[in-house]
Coordinates of C-alpha atoms in Angstrom, one line a residue:
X1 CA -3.5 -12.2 10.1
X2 CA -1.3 -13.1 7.4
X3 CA 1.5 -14.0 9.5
X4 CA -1.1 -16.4 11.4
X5 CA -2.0 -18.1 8.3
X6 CA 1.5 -18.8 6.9
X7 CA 2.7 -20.4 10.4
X8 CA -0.6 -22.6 9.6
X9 CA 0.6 -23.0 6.4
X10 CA 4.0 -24.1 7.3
X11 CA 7.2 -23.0 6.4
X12 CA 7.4 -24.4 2.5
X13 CA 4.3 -21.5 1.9
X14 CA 6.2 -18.8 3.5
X15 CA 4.6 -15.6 2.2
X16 CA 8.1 -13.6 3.3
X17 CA 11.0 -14.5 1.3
X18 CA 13.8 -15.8 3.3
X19 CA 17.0 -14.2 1.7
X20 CA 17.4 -11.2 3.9
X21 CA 17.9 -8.6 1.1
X22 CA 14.6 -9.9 -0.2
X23 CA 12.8 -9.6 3.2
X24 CA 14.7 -6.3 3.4
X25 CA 12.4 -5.0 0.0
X26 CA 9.4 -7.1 0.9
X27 CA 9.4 -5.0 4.4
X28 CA 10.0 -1.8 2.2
X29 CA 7.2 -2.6 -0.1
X30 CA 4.8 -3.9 2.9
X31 CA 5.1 -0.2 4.1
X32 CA 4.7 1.5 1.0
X33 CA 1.4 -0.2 1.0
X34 CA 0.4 0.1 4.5
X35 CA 1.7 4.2 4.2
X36 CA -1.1 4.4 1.1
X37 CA -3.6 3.1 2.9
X38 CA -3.1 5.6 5.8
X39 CA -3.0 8.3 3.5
X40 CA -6.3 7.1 1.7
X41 CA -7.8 7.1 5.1
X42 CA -6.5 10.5 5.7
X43 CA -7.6 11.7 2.8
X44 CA -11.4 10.5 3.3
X45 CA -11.7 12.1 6.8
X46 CA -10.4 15.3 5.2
X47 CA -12.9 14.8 2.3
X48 CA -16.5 13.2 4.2
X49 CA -15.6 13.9 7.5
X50 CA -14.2 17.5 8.4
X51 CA -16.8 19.8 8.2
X52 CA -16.1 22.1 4.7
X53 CA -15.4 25.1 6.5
X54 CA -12.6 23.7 8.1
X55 CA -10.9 22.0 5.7
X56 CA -7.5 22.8 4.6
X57 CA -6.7 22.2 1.0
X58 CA -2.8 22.9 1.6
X59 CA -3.0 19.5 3.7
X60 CA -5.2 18.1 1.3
X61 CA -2.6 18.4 -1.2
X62 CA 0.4 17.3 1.0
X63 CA -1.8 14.2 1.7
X64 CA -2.6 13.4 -2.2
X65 CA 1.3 13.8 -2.9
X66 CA 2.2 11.7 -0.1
X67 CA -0.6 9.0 -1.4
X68 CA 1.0 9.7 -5.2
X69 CA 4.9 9.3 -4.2
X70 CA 3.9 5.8 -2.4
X71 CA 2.4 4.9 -5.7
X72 CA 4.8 5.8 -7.8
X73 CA 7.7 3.8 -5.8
X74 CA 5.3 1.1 -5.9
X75 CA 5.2 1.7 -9.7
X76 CA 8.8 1.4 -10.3
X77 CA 9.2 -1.9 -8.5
X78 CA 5.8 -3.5 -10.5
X79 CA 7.6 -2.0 -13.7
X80 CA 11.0 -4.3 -12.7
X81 CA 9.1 -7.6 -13.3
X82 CA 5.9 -9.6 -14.9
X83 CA 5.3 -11.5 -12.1
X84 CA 5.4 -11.5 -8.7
X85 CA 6.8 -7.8 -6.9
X86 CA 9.6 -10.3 -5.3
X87 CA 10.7 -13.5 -6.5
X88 CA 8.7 -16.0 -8.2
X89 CA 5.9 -16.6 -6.1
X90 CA 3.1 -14.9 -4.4
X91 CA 4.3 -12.4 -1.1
X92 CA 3.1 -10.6 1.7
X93 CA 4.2 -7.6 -0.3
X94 CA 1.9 -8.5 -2.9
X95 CA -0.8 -9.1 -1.1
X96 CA -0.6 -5.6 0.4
X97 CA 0.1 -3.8 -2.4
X98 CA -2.5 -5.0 -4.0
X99 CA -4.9 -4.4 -0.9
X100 CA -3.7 -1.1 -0.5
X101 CA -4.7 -0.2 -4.7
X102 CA -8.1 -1.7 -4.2
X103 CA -8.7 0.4 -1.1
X104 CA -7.5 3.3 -2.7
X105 CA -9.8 3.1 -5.8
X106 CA -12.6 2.1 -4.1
X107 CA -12.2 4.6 -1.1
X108 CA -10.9 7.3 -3.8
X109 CA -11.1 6.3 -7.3
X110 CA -10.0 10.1 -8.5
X111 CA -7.5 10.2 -6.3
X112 CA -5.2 8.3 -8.3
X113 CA -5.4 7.1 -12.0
X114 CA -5.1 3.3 -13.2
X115 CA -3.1 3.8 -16.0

């Protein structure tokens, strides 16, 4: 969808930078956010889904770290600037990121503390 709307958009709204080591770490940062999201999801049909008998809290817990190491790369880069994650404008890698922690606190909001 977003790839849609920026070739609407044209090329002067790009929402992937064009320098390749920058499109290198929005890519790395796009999956980051898209990994969290599968792990939120994971971690809700585990949760509300799988019937209690049958849940397995060892893969409960490799889920939850999964969903915390994603996070906590995704902290370090947020930590590098007060802006934008890349560059100095709005990205496809912030808009996912930022989808991806608004689906996680909604979906799970103990799952992960906003600090």
């Amino acid at each position: 969808i977003l790839a849609y709307l920026e070739r609407l958009a044209g090329e002067d709204k790009a929402l992937m930078p064009q320098p390749i080591d920058l499109y290198q770490q929005a890519l790395r940062l796009i999956g980051l956010g898209l990994n969290a999201c599968d792990k939120s999801v994971q971690i809700i049909y585990e949760r509300d889904l799988r019937p209690p008998e049958k849940q397995h809290p060892a893969w409960s817990n490799r889920i939850q770290a999964q969903l915390t190491t994603a996070y906590d790369v995704l902290e370090s880069y947020a930590a590098q600037t007060n802006t934008w994650l890349i560059g100095d404008r709005l990205s496809q890698a912030d808009i996912t990121v930022c989808v991806a922690w608004q689906f996680t606190q909604f979906t799970s909001p103990n799952v992960i503390s906003p600090q």
